[in-house]
Amino acid sequence: MVVKTRKQNVKDQPPQPNVDDRDRSPFVSPGTGKSRRAGKGTPFNSLLHNRNGLLPGFSFIRSKLGLTPSAFVKLGITLVLAALAGYLHWYHLSRLFENDRHFSHLSGLEKEMAFRTEMGLYYSYFKTIIEAPTFINGLYLVMNDRLTEYPLVINTLKRFNLYPEVVLASWYRIYTDIMEFFGLPTKMCWSINRGEGMAPVDGCEGMGDPAYFYVTFVFLLNGLMMSLFFIYGTYLSGSRLGGMVTVLCFFFNHGESTRVMWTPPLRESFSYPFLVLQMLLLTHILRTRNPSRKTMWALGISNLCFMLPWQFAQFVLLTQVASLFASYILGYISPTKIQSLLVTHMITLAVCFVLMFGNSMLLTSFYASSLVSIWGIIALRDKFAEAFKPGLITWVMQGLVWVVSTVILKFMLSAIFGASDDAHISSLIKSKFTSYKDFDTMMYTCAAEFDFMEIETPLRYIKTLLLPINMLVVAVIAGRTIKDVVRFLREGEKYSVKPEDDDDDEEPEMLAKGELVYHSLQLIAFAVLAMLIMRLKLFLTPHMCIMASLICSKQLFGWIGEKFKLHMMVFGILSIMAMQGAANLQAQWGIMGEFSNLPQEQLLDWIKDNTRPNAVFAGAMPTMASVKLSAGRPIVNHPHYEDAGLRERTKLVYAMYSRKSAEVVKRNLMQMEVDYFVLEDSWCTRRSR
């Protein structure tokens, strides 16, 4: 046990998001935004325009945004509430992480061991860059790495999506250099008596400690994400109460919504906040008749920031493109708008391909093939209209052409580029519906997070009312969509899309509902992914929280009556949700632990003291990440499993636990130039799936 009294982490206020507020912004006025009570904005208006010229800065910002004084006040309130939500989430994450591991009182080695499996692998490259003589030298080391898959020299920046580590390492070097220049302390250290005959260790807390710096920025980014969730819920529902519903739903279902508080270095911790921003911008584009070029640029940049840190981002974007295409087929998105979105996606994919040094997984993905297929279908829409009568048959044919052409194009590109790195994903999906299994699929499915969604998950959604609310919202949207479809089939194109050059500022009746249809289809797509692979509920649950904000939407629930009745209904629902939600939060706050792994610590100390610096190691993937991170020794296999060559290496290494003869196992290891094998006998005695 740690003897020293625990200290609070240093707090830092996350930055407030910068919101581009245009075109029927619900931040300003829910609903149509055309009615105002008399004198509502008078006090602030007089303050901004009094003869003494008070608050000229606010007046300048307001004029730049083109807002009335009352609208500017409402926008300010929204941003303040968003900043508060972000701060609360940052604090919540920080405390959960500290309570679980007592991170501030761990030694440097213990902090590194706390980053298990692929977390330790990612963090090792951050450590490499900050310990190098210069930043450029560190960048060269990670781009010409010989420690990760010895004796191969690989570009880990290309293989492992390490841009977050590169950015954070550069910030850390800048921060420590500035603080050192001014002679300011960056961390506080102390000696900690661990008891039980264990030697005392030095523990450090503060931004000068590399691990502390790393996790602090991860939590700040995810605090900012919660600010975006509030803005997103507010914008989608047209009410700040909708933003509050989104935030509360996220907190009440926190354990189902994120795992960043337990696994900060994972790729989704850096990537997912940018998906929230991207979907917020996409909602604005769908709501706006003629989105500006700046908005499309912002969408592309957020798309890029989502794709760069995470190799699985392409699968999420595939579901988004599919949902948009389905909305287009039904007439809820105009051809011009979806073509603009496709161009943005294509440009982003091309830039990401360049920044990832030609990573073939991007161009051979279903996502890339889908973009090309949908573009072709839209370009040939007149041919479809000539060949088939507008209506159900045309919709079905467009859907079939998209599926078939996407699959054919994907396998053609894979054959051309000789890429098979994502073959295990197809095998994993295949294994879920057939009796097919191989080494890779069994490696995945022995972990519960890659199995089907457990029945307890929807039950937890029901207890917090998240699932019933979403079912109600989707049912209302589906009912209106069915009415639109039936009416379109009766009246034809005159009910669907207006000509693009129509000067009328109002959206066509069906196009105005496009954002709601898209969000419902996206929810269904996320639900399918989560049911197939439980880990992907981390996309489903937050999107359910976003959809829950629509219970505050006048567009959907205006029939309930005046605003007071609607708000009373929402507060009643929140009160019921809070019963289970508060219990969930109490359970999280009650998690108290302290990280300790003495056997692994002794192993790493032995390796550093008794082996050559260039001695090569093999073993279980989680352990190898720690050997590379903390001992700095070359390894032949590691936990990043998204490479065909690495999967073959791992299969050879894991033969140690098979029924193969010792001679065969040794010969395979010698071919990989392995000097030491870390044998974990628990792998032989424990029972697993």
XYZ file of C-alpha atoms in Angstrom:
689
model
C 0.000 0.000 0.000
C 1.082 3.558 -0.637
C 1.782 5.347 2.618
C 1.708 8.913 1.346
C -1.558 10.824 1.318
C -3.036 11.087 -2.139
C -2.874 14.496 -3.809
C -5.329 16.038 -6.206
C -4.343 16.246 -9.862
C -3.513 19.669 -11.225
C -6.623 21.040 -12.860
C -6.708 22.852 -16.140
C -9.710 24.440 -17.749
C -10.400 22.994 -21.230
C -10.656 25.521 -24.029
C -14.072 26.652 -25.084
C -15.064 25.512 -28.549
C -15.373 27.989 -31.332
C -18.797 27.664 -32.917
C -19.742 28.837 -36.355
C -23.348 29.882 -35.886
C -25.282 30.474 -39.074
C -28.462 29.598 -40.884
C -31.378 28.976 -38.527
C -29.155 28.240 -35.538
C -31.033 26.618 -32.655
C -28.478 28.180 -30.290
C -30.263 31.404 -31.010
C -33.879 30.443 -31.290
C -35.520 27.037 -31.121
C -38.088 26.257 -33.763
C -38.563 28.691 -36.576
C -36.879 31.499 -34.682
C -39.235 34.171 -36.057
C -41.119 35.100 -32.886
C -39.728 37.298 -30.099
C -41.317 38.627 -26.949
C -41.474 42.375 -26.814
C -38.477 43.927 -25.119
C -36.710 40.604 -24.649
C -33.339 41.851 -25.878
C -33.638 45.476 -24.736
C -31.336 45.529 -21.662
C -28.396 43.936 -23.410
C -29.020 45.948 -26.550
C -28.876 49.189 -24.621
C -25.756 47.999 -22.823
C -23.981 47.280 -26.097
C -25.018 50.536 -27.707
C -24.979 53.013 -24.849
C -23.359 56.370 -25.292
C -20.315 55.431 -23.227
C -19.471 52.652 -25.710
C -19.373 49.806 -23.175
C -18.233 46.373 -24.258
C -16.947 47.333 -27.708
C -15.285 43.915 -28.070
C -18.596 42.081 -27.673
C -20.240 44.481 -30.085
C -17.533 43.813 -32.679
C -17.886 40.015 -32.330
C -21.675 40.264 -32.512
C -21.536 42.342 -35.672
C -19.093 39.903 -37.277
C -21.448 37.009 -36.542
C -24.413 38.992 -37.796
C -26.459 38.385 -34.634
C -28.951 40.517 -32.777
C -28.025 41.395 -29.173
C -30.496 38.886 -27.724
C -29.269 36.171 -30.088
C -25.682 36.977 -29.092
C -26.584 36.560 -25.410
C -28.212 33.194 -26.123
C -25.153 32.052 -28.037
C -22.952 33.131 -25.128
C -25.092 31.185 -22.649
C -24.868 28.109 -24.869
C -21.072 28.319 -25.022
C -20.778 28.830 -21.263
C -22.954 25.775 -20.604
C -20.929 23.794 -23.152
C -17.692 24.795 -21.415
C -19.174 23.742 -18.063
C -20.157 20.338 -19.477
C -16.643 19.921 -20.882
C -15.028 20.810 -17.568
C -17.231 18.363 -15.656
C -16.392 15.541 -18.047
C -12.660 16.288 -17.904
C -12.788 16.265 -14.106
C -14.884 13.076 -14.075
C -12.427 11.243 -16.338
C -9.384 12.441 -14.407
C -10.784 11.373 -11.055
C -11.913 7.954 -12.291
C -8.467 7.278 -13.737
C -6.717 8.457 -10.578
C -9.056 6.534 -8.274
C -8.628 3.344 -10.254
C -4.817 3.345 -10.408
C -3.571 5.931 -7.898
C -1.630 7.126 -10.934
C -0.084 10.187 -9.308
C 1.724 7.988 -6.793
C 3.140 5.402 -9.193
C 6.772 5.268 -10.178
C 7.752 5.929 -13.763
C 8.025 2.192 -14.430
C 4.643 1.473 -12.831
C 2.997 4.186 -14.928
C 4.397 2.578 -18.054
C 3.211 -0.865 -16.956
C -0.263 0.598 -16.363
C -0.425 1.157 -20.141
C -0.993 -2.487 -21.016
C -1.154 -4.189 -24.426
C -1.351 -1.814 -27.406
C -1.598 1.207 -25.090
C 2.003 0.603 -24.062
C 3.025 0.187 -27.688
C 1.570 3.570 -28.676
C 3.007 5.327 -25.632
C 6.478 3.896 -26.368
C 6.735 6.057 -29.499
C 5.831 9.172 -27.510
C 8.617 8.200 -25.110
C 11.036 7.639 -28.016
C 10.466 11.135 -29.420
C 10.738 13.010 -26.108
C 13.916 11.140 -25.091
C 15.656 11.652 -28.450
C 18.332 14.382 -28.663
C 16.062 16.452 -30.935
C 12.487 16.241 -32.142
C 13.642 15.562 -35.723
C 15.869 12.752 -34.499
C 12.970 11.249 -32.561
C 10.714 11.494 -35.598
C 13.377 9.726 -37.668
C 13.562 6.924 -35.086
C 9.821 6.199 -35.211
C 9.809 6.371 -39.021
C 12.770 3.970 -39.224
C 12.010 1.639 -36.345
C 13.879 -1.635 -35.895
C 12.712 -2.474 -32.377
C 9.040 -3.256 -33.034
C 9.261 -6.083 -35.590
C 12.910 -7.084 -35.437
C 14.813 -7.441 -37.751
C 12.471 -5.505 -40.053
C 12.773 -1.722 -40.321
C 9.267 -0.233 -40.464
C 7.696 3.209 -40.588
C 5.577 3.070 -37.444
C 3.985 6.417 -38.258
C 2.545 4.770 -41.365
C 1.599 1.506 -39.698
C 0.244 2.563 -36.318
C -1.468 5.972 -36.841
C 0.928 7.730 -34.462
C 0.185 11.359 -35.291
C -1.261 11.980 -31.786
C 2.020 10.853 -30.218
C 4.039 13.020 -32.616
C 1.953 16.102 -31.810
C 1.947 15.513 -28.044
C 5.684 14.821 -28.019
C 6.364 18.104 -29.824
C 4.158 19.958 -27.341
C 5.903 18.267 -24.413
C 9.346 19.245 -25.688
C 8.209 22.841 -26.255
C 6.601 22.999 -22.806
C 9.617 21.635 -20.935
C 12.029 23.849 -22.892
C 10.009 26.983 -22.093
C 9.649 26.100 -18.415
C 13.346 25.278 -18.169
C 14.241 28.574 -19.846
C 12.296 30.525 -17.217
C 13.453 28.265 -14.388
C 9.927 27.181 -13.440
C 9.216 23.769 -11.860
C 7.112 21.367 -13.954
C 6.520 18.512 -11.527
C 6.607 17.560 -7.874
C 8.293 14.301 -6.856
C 8.465 12.329 -3.630
C 9.647 8.995 -2.312
C 6.832 6.524 -1.713
C 7.074 3.619 0.714
C 5.151 0.733 -0.838
C 5.429 -1.636 2.141
C 5.367 -5.442 1.985
C 9.160 -5.616 1.770
C 9.167 -3.696 -1.531
C 11.748 -1.024 -2.236
C 10.509 2.577 -2.128
C 9.983 4.323 -5.449
C 9.987 7.905 -6.634
C 6.620 9.171 -7.848
C 6.084 12.437 -9.724
C 3.006 14.521 -10.433
C 2.747 17.475 -12.765
C 2.905 18.348 -16.444
C 6.654 17.776 -16.466
C 6.065 14.065 -15.945
C 5.706 12.486 -19.434
C 2.933 10.018 -18.560
C 1.034 12.673 -16.613
C 1.349 15.123 -19.525
C 0.133 12.468 -21.962
C -3.036 11.432 -20.115
C -3.879 15.016 -19.165
C -4.175 16.032 -22.803
C -6.214 12.925 -23.610
C -8.697 13.856 -20.893
C -8.746 17.512 -21.960
C -9.588 16.470 -25.517
C -12.415 14.274 -24.275
C -13.623 17.065 -22.019
C -13.838 19.261 -25.098
C -15.757 16.432 -26.738
C -18.465 16.783 -24.099
C -18.700 20.495 -24.903
C -19.294 19.487 -28.517
C -21.958 17.010 -27.400
C -23.838 19.797 -25.635
C -23.623 22.022 -28.711
C -24.585 19.084 -30.940
C -27.667 18.221 -28.879
C -28.649 21.873 -28.731
C -28.270 22.354 -32.477
C -30.071 19.163 -33.474
C -33.027 19.616 -31.135
C -33.293 23.408 -31.379
C -33.180 23.754 -27.598
C -30.506 24.106 -24.933
C -32.564 21.643 -22.926
C -31.803 19.141 -25.701
C -28.089 19.728 -25.131
C -28.611 19.099 -21.423
C -30.458 15.856 -22.189
C -27.542 14.678 -24.365
C -24.955 15.416 -21.667
C -26.984 13.823 -18.874
C -27.680 10.718 -20.953
C -23.949 10.398 -21.608
C -23.106 10.684 -17.909
C -25.920 8.330 -16.858
C -24.647 5.726 -19.351
C -20.978 6.603 -19.018
C -19.703 3.048 -18.703
C -21.436 2.137 -21.978
C -20.388 5.332 -23.774
C -16.609 5.466 -23.415
C -13.604 3.673 -21.956
C -11.148 6.537 -22.216
C -10.906 6.744 -18.406
C -9.466 3.207 -18.309
C -7.511 3.169 -21.599
C -6.308 6.716 -22.457
C -3.733 5.871 -25.183
C -6.112 3.863 -27.408
C -6.695 5.336 -30.861
C -10.384 6.074 -30.327
C -9.490 8.364 -27.401
C -7.870 10.755 -29.888
C -10.111 10.063 -32.859
C -13.708 9.980 -31.635
C -13.956 13.638 -30.484
C -13.297 14.691 -34.081
C -16.100 12.418 -35.296
C -18.464 14.309 -32.996
C -17.286 17.584 -34.543
C -17.579 16.115 -38.042
C -21.153 14.939 -37.466
C -22.103 18.317 -35.995
C -20.800 20.031 -39.134
C -22.557 17.450 -41.303
C -25.826 18.213 -39.500
C -25.335 21.904 -40.255
C -24.655 21.117 -43.931
C -27.775 18.965 -44.212
C -29.833 21.692 -42.579
C -28.456 24.484 -44.771
C -29.686 24.856 -48.338
C -26.380 26.118 -49.738
C -23.547 25.391 -47.258
C -20.553 27.687 -47.562
C -17.152 26.598 -48.794
C -15.713 27.299 -45.335
C -18.153 24.802 -43.843
C -17.119 22.135 -46.341
C -13.454 22.838 -45.556
C -14.199 22.478 -41.847
C -15.948 19.168 -42.543
C -12.934 17.930 -44.492
C -10.455 18.940 -41.772
C -12.509 17.281 -39.023
C -12.824 14.210 -41.244
C -9.040 14.132 -41.636
C -8.463 14.532 -37.889
C -10.830 11.612 -37.319
C -9.112 9.331 -39.854
C -5.449 10.031 -39.083
C -5.306 8.690 -35.493
C -7.347 5.491 -36.005
C -7.114 2.690 -38.532
C -10.776 1.703 -37.995
C -12.175 5.150 -38.818
C -12.797 4.000 -42.385
C -15.441 1.509 -41.215
C -17.335 4.203 -39.320
C -17.200 6.546 -42.303
C -18.503 3.706 -44.486
C -21.662 3.603 -42.353
C -21.954 7.384 -42.627
C -21.656 7.376 -46.411
C -24.165 4.510 -46.607
C -26.643 6.423 -44.424
C -26.242 9.547 -46.554
C -26.741 7.529 -49.733
C -29.911 5.950 -48.359
C -31.186 9.426 -47.476
C -30.409 10.548 -51.025
C -32.243 7.579 -52.548
C -35.357 8.451 -50.522
C -35.147 12.054 -51.713
C -34.040 13.679 -48.460
C -30.707 14.949 -49.821
C -30.315 16.709 -53.141
C -27.869 15.316 -55.750
C -25.749 18.468 -55.645
C -25.350 18.352 -51.887
C -24.408 14.690 -51.680
C -21.930 15.156 -54.517
C -20.314 17.967 -52.526
C -20.113 15.680 -49.506
C -18.604 12.874 -51.588
C -15.963 15.223 -53.026
C -15.061 16.318 -49.492
C -14.712 12.690 -48.390
C -12.601 11.839 -51.443
C -10.247 14.773 -50.921
C -9.897 13.890 -47.251
C -9.146 10.264 -48.108
C -6.495 11.329 -50.623
C -4.815 13.681 -48.126
C -4.898 10.985 -45.443
C -3.372 8.501 -47.899
C -0.482 10.917 -48.502
C 0.024 11.705 -44.806
C -0.004 7.983 -44.025
C 2.814 7.452 -46.544
C 0.677 5.511 -48.981
C -1.014 3.127 -46.526
C -2.792 0.752 -48.913
C -5.523 -0.116 -46.379
C -7.099 3.265 -47.100
C -7.465 2.877 -50.862
C -8.463 -0.791 -50.685
C -11.148 -0.222 -48.052
C -14.881 -0.636 -48.553
C -15.124 3.058 -47.661
C -13.025 4.159 -50.655
C -14.844 1.795 -53.015
C -18.198 3.001 -51.708
C -17.336 6.642 -52.439
C -16.550 5.806 -56.070
C -19.650 3.624 -56.445
C -22.036 6.237 -55.068
C -20.461 8.946 -57.213
C -21.046 6.828 -60.304
C -24.661 6.077 -59.384
C -25.444 9.761 -58.850
C -23.694 10.712 -62.093
C -25.880 8.152 -63.908
C -29.108 9.086 -62.137
C -30.696 10.189 -65.420
C -29.952 6.768 -66.906
C -31.670 5.119 -63.956
C -34.674 7.412 -64.453
C -34.871 6.386 -68.099
C -34.472 2.670 -67.428
C -36.820 2.401 -64.462
C -39.990 4.138 -63.422
C -39.262 6.551 -60.543
C -40.176 4.946 -57.257
C -39.529 1.753 -55.356
C -37.887 -0.191 -58.204
C -35.384 2.616 -58.853
C -34.505 2.769 -55.164
C -33.924 -0.971 -54.947
C -31.837 -1.025 -58.126
C -29.659 1.856 -56.919
C -29.078 0.037 -53.628
C -28.175 -3.219 -55.362
C -25.824 -1.489 -57.793
C -24.106 0.241 -54.866
C -23.561 -3.002 -52.914
C -22.376 -5.060 -55.905
C -20.119 -2.369 -57.371
C -18.587 -1.574 -53.981
C -17.684 -5.212 -53.310
C -16.290 -5.764 -56.817
C -14.264 -2.553 -56.743
C -12.894 -3.324 -53.265
C -11.571 -6.745 -54.272
C -10.194 -5.388 -57.556
C -8.231 -2.715 -55.691
C -7.023 -5.259 -53.129
C -5.737 -7.458 -55.950
C -4.057 -4.529 -57.712
C -2.298 -3.291 -54.558
C -1.701 -6.795 -53.203
C -3.222 -5.735 -49.890
C -4.518 -8.257 -47.355
C -4.062 -6.346 -44.105
C -7.821 -6.028 -43.518
C -8.638 -9.627 -44.506
C -9.040 -10.570 -40.838
C -12.002 -8.181 -40.540
C -13.898 -10.038 -43.268
C -12.958 -13.332 -41.616
C -14.202 -12.061 -38.257
C -17.585 -11.082 -39.722
C -17.759 -14.403 -41.589
C -17.084 -16.346 -38.376
C -20.100 -14.740 -36.707
C -22.576 -16.168 -39.209
C -20.901 -19.442 -40.141
C -18.827 -22.149 -38.503
C -15.682 -20.685 -40.063
C -12.766 -20.068 -37.716
C -9.034 -19.660 -37.967
C -6.237 -18.532 -35.670
C -6.989 -14.826 -36.163
C -10.747 -15.053 -35.619
C -10.253 -17.134 -32.472
C -7.700 -14.617 -31.190
C -10.328 -11.913 -31.554
C -13.413 -13.753 -30.336
C -11.730 -15.075 -27.192
C -12.002 -11.455 -26.010
C -15.546 -10.553 -24.991
C -15.410 -7.104 -26.579
C -15.190 -8.674 -30.058
C -18.113 -11.037 -29.495
C -21.786 -10.263 -30.070
C -23.334 -7.632 -27.817
C -24.255 -9.130 -24.472
C -27.905 -9.073 -23.397
C -27.032 -6.984 -20.319
C -26.199 -3.973 -22.507
C -29.733 -3.281 -23.842
C -31.078 -3.988 -20.358
C -28.850 -1.230 -19.007
C -30.141 1.065 -21.765
C -33.697 0.296 -20.700
C -33.012 1.032 -17.029
C -31.820 4.557 -17.859
C -34.682 5.007 -20.399
C -32.125 5.618 -23.139
C -33.458 2.810 -25.334
C -37.181 3.627 -24.866
C -36.575 7.308 -25.684
C -34.632 6.417 -28.821
C -37.327 3.989 -29.906
C -39.918 6.733 -29.485
C -37.872 9.295 -31.431
C -37.060 6.872 -34.256
C -40.699 5.739 -34.400
C -41.876 9.340 -34.862
C -39.259 9.999 -37.560
C -40.060 6.665 -39.258
C -43.764 7.459 -39.244
C -43.193 10.775 -40.967
C -40.744 9.194 -43.395
C -43.269 6.527 -44.390
C -45.843 9.245 -45.019
C -43.330 11.094 -47.205
C -42.496 7.942 -49.156
C -46.153 7.084 -49.735
C -46.886 10.631 -50.817
C -43.879 10.623 -53.154
C -44.978 7.368 -54.746
C -48.379 8.943 -55.366
C -47.362 12.433 -56.492
C -43.942 11.758 -58.022
C -40.945 14.086 -58.161
C -42.948 17.254 -57.659
C -43.082 16.355 -53.958
C -39.342 15.631 -53.677
C -36.514 17.896 -54.742
C -36.804 21.389 -56.141
C -34.458 22.479 -58.904
C -31.109 23.579 -57.522
C -31.375 27.016 -59.084
C -34.662 27.762 -57.384
C -34.347 31.159 -55.705
C -36.699 30.257 -52.882
C -34.773 30.407 -49.594
C -36.943 27.781 -47.921
C -35.981 24.129 -48.063
C -38.191 21.736 -50.031
C -40.510 19.872 -47.709
C -38.639 16.560 -47.855
C -35.137 18.054 -47.864
C -35.867 19.926 -44.634
C -36.174 16.565 -42.851
C -32.944 15.154 -44.268
C -30.899 15.557 -41.077
C -33.429 13.603 -39.009
C -33.603 10.763 -41.518
C -29.820 10.633 -41.730
C -29.406 10.488 -37.947
C -31.975 7.683 -37.697
C -30.214 5.664 -40.397
C -26.847 6.324 -38.743
C -28.289 5.079 -35.450
C -29.428 1.856 -37.133
C -25.966 1.402 -38.703
C -24.233 1.891 -35.348
C -26.689 -0.535 -33.729
C -25.843 -3.230 -36.297
C -22.100 -2.734 -35.712
C -22.548 -2.864 -31.934
C -24.610 -6.046 -32.076
C -21.939 -7.735 -34.208
C -18.938 -6.469 -32.218
C -19.668 -5.361 -28.671
C -16.681 -3.008 -28.576
C -18.389 -0.814 -31.176
C -21.172 0.106 -28.760
C -18.833 3.011 -28.006
C -20.291 4.528 -31.210
C -23.862 3.438 -30.578
C -24.340 4.743 -27.034
C -23.142 8.329 -27.650
C -25.284 8.528 -30.792
C -28.269 7.350 -28.758
C -27.532 10.221 -26.368
C -27.581 12.620 -29.337
C -30.871 11.193 -30.601
C -32.366 11.500 -27.109
C -32.054 15.288 -27.426
C -34.833 15.189 -30.032
C -37.456 14.704 -27.306
C -37.027 18.475 -26.899
C -37.624 19.116 -30.613
C -40.696 21.144 -31.484
C -40.450 19.764 -35.001
C -41.147 16.255 -33.697
C -43.082 16.824 -30.486
C -44.716 20.189 -31.009
C -48.083 18.411 -30.910
C -47.690 18.016 -27.140
C -48.521 21.676 -26.685
C -46.798 24.850 -25.613
C -43.157 24.980 -24.592
C -43.940 24.708 -20.863
C -45.737 21.364 -21.291
C -42.939 19.976 -23.433
C -40.298 21.050 -20.932
C -42.252 19.574 -18.017
C -42.460 16.270 -19.871
C -38.688 16.340 -20.502
C -37.892 17.135 -16.870
C -40.149 14.271 -15.791
C -38.280 11.872 -18.068
C -34.925 13.156 -16.785
C -36.064 12.610 -13.203
C -36.840 8.962 -13.922
C -33.565 8.548 -15.840
C -31.643 10.027 -12.918
C -32.680 7.206 -10.577
C -30.616 4.586 -12.379
C -28.211 7.151 -13.803
C -27.180 8.362 -10.356
C -26.664 4.759 -9.250
C -24.422 4.173 -12.274
C -22.342 7.239 -11.420
C -22.082 6.209 -7.771
C -20.816 2.802 -8.892
C -18.144 4.466 -11.012
C -17.112 6.821 -8.234
C -16.902 3.847 -5.868
C -14.164 2.179 -7.915
C -11.013 2.542 -5.814
C -7.823 0.737 -6.704
C -4.082 0.940 -6.909
C -2.019 -0.405 -9.770
C 0.587 -2.994 -8.895
C 2.172 -5.781 -10.927
C 5.229 -6.938 -9.014
C 5.998 -10.029 -11.171
C 6.101 -7.960 -14.348
C 8.116 -5.248 -12.607
C 10.679 -7.860 -11.546
C 10.740 -9.271 -15.082
C 11.441 -5.860 -16.623
C 14.117 -5.076 -14.044
C 15.775 -8.438 -14.731
C 15.719 -7.812 -18.488
C 17.343 -4.398 -18.081
C 20.010 -5.733 -15.700
C 20.832 -9.086 -17.278
C 20.395 -8.870 -21.054
C 22.168 -7.020 -23.827
C 20.493 -3.853 -25.130
C 20.085 -5.557 -28.529
C 18.727 -8.872 -27.170
C 15.561 -9.862 -29.080
C 12.401 -10.977 -27.245
C 9.230 -12.862 -28.175
C 6.158 -13.768 -26.146
C 2.568 -12.821 -25.477
C 1.537 -9.630 -27.265
C 0.617 -7.623 -24.111
C 3.926 -8.440 -22.441
C 5.958 -7.604 -25.537
C 4.540 -4.078 -25.567
C 5.825 -3.584 -22.006
C 9.227 -5.090 -22.875
C 9.653 -2.609 -25.717
C 8.332 0.362 -23.731
C 10.084 -0.116 -20.392
C 13.154 -2.220 -21.245
C 13.775 -0.795 -24.714
C 14.558 -4.220 -26.149
C 13.755 -5.345 -29.723
C 10.651 -7.548 -30.067
C 9.312 -9.645 -32.938
C 5.557 -9.417 -32.232
C 3.257 -6.875 -30.633
C -0.464 -6.139 -30.006
C -1.174 -4.066 -33.153
C -2.813 -6.858 -35.115
C -3.809 -5.040 -38.323
C -0.951 -6.288 -40.518
C -0.909 -9.592 -42.392
C 2.823 -10.149 -41.813
C 2.529 -9.439 -38.089
C -0.362 -11.903 -37.790
C 1.813 -14.623 -39.315
C 4.649 -13.787 -36.905
C 2.304 -13.940 -33.939
C 1.017 -17.343 -35.010
C 4.589 -18.642 -35.080
C 5.369 -17.147 -31.667
C 2.189 -18.507 -30.078
C 3.151 -22.001 -31.242
C 4.964 -22.133 -27.890
C 1.532 -22.768 -26.353
C 0.509 -25.310 -29.012
C 0.974 -29.076 -29.305
C 3.824 -28.658 -31.772
C 7.177 -30.182 -30.877
C 9.826 -28.110 -29.129
C 12.121 -28.507 -32.131
C 9.587 -26.914 -34.504
C 8.906 -24.059 -32.116
C 12.605 -23.394 -31.561
C 13.351 -23.467 -35.284
C 10.652 -20.867 -35.959
C 11.950 -18.608 -33.202
C 15.529 -18.913 -34.377
C 14.481 -17.928 -37.891
C 13.157 -14.685 -36.401
C 16.478 -14.246 -34.538
C 14.821 -14.427 -31.117
C 17.166 -14.570 -28.101
C 14.627 -14.810 -25.255
C 11.060 -16.078 -25.021
C 8.904 -14.822 -22.142
C 6.848 -17.864 -21.143
C 3.758 -17.129 -19.064
C 2.574 -20.363 -17.556
C -0.820 -18.856 -16.734
C -1.564 -19.041 -20.452
C -1.244 -22.826 -20.160
C -3.315 -23.330 -17.007
C -6.131 -20.786 -17.189
C -9.395 -21.490 -18.952
C -10.597 -19.086 -21.632
C -13.267 -18.791 -24.248
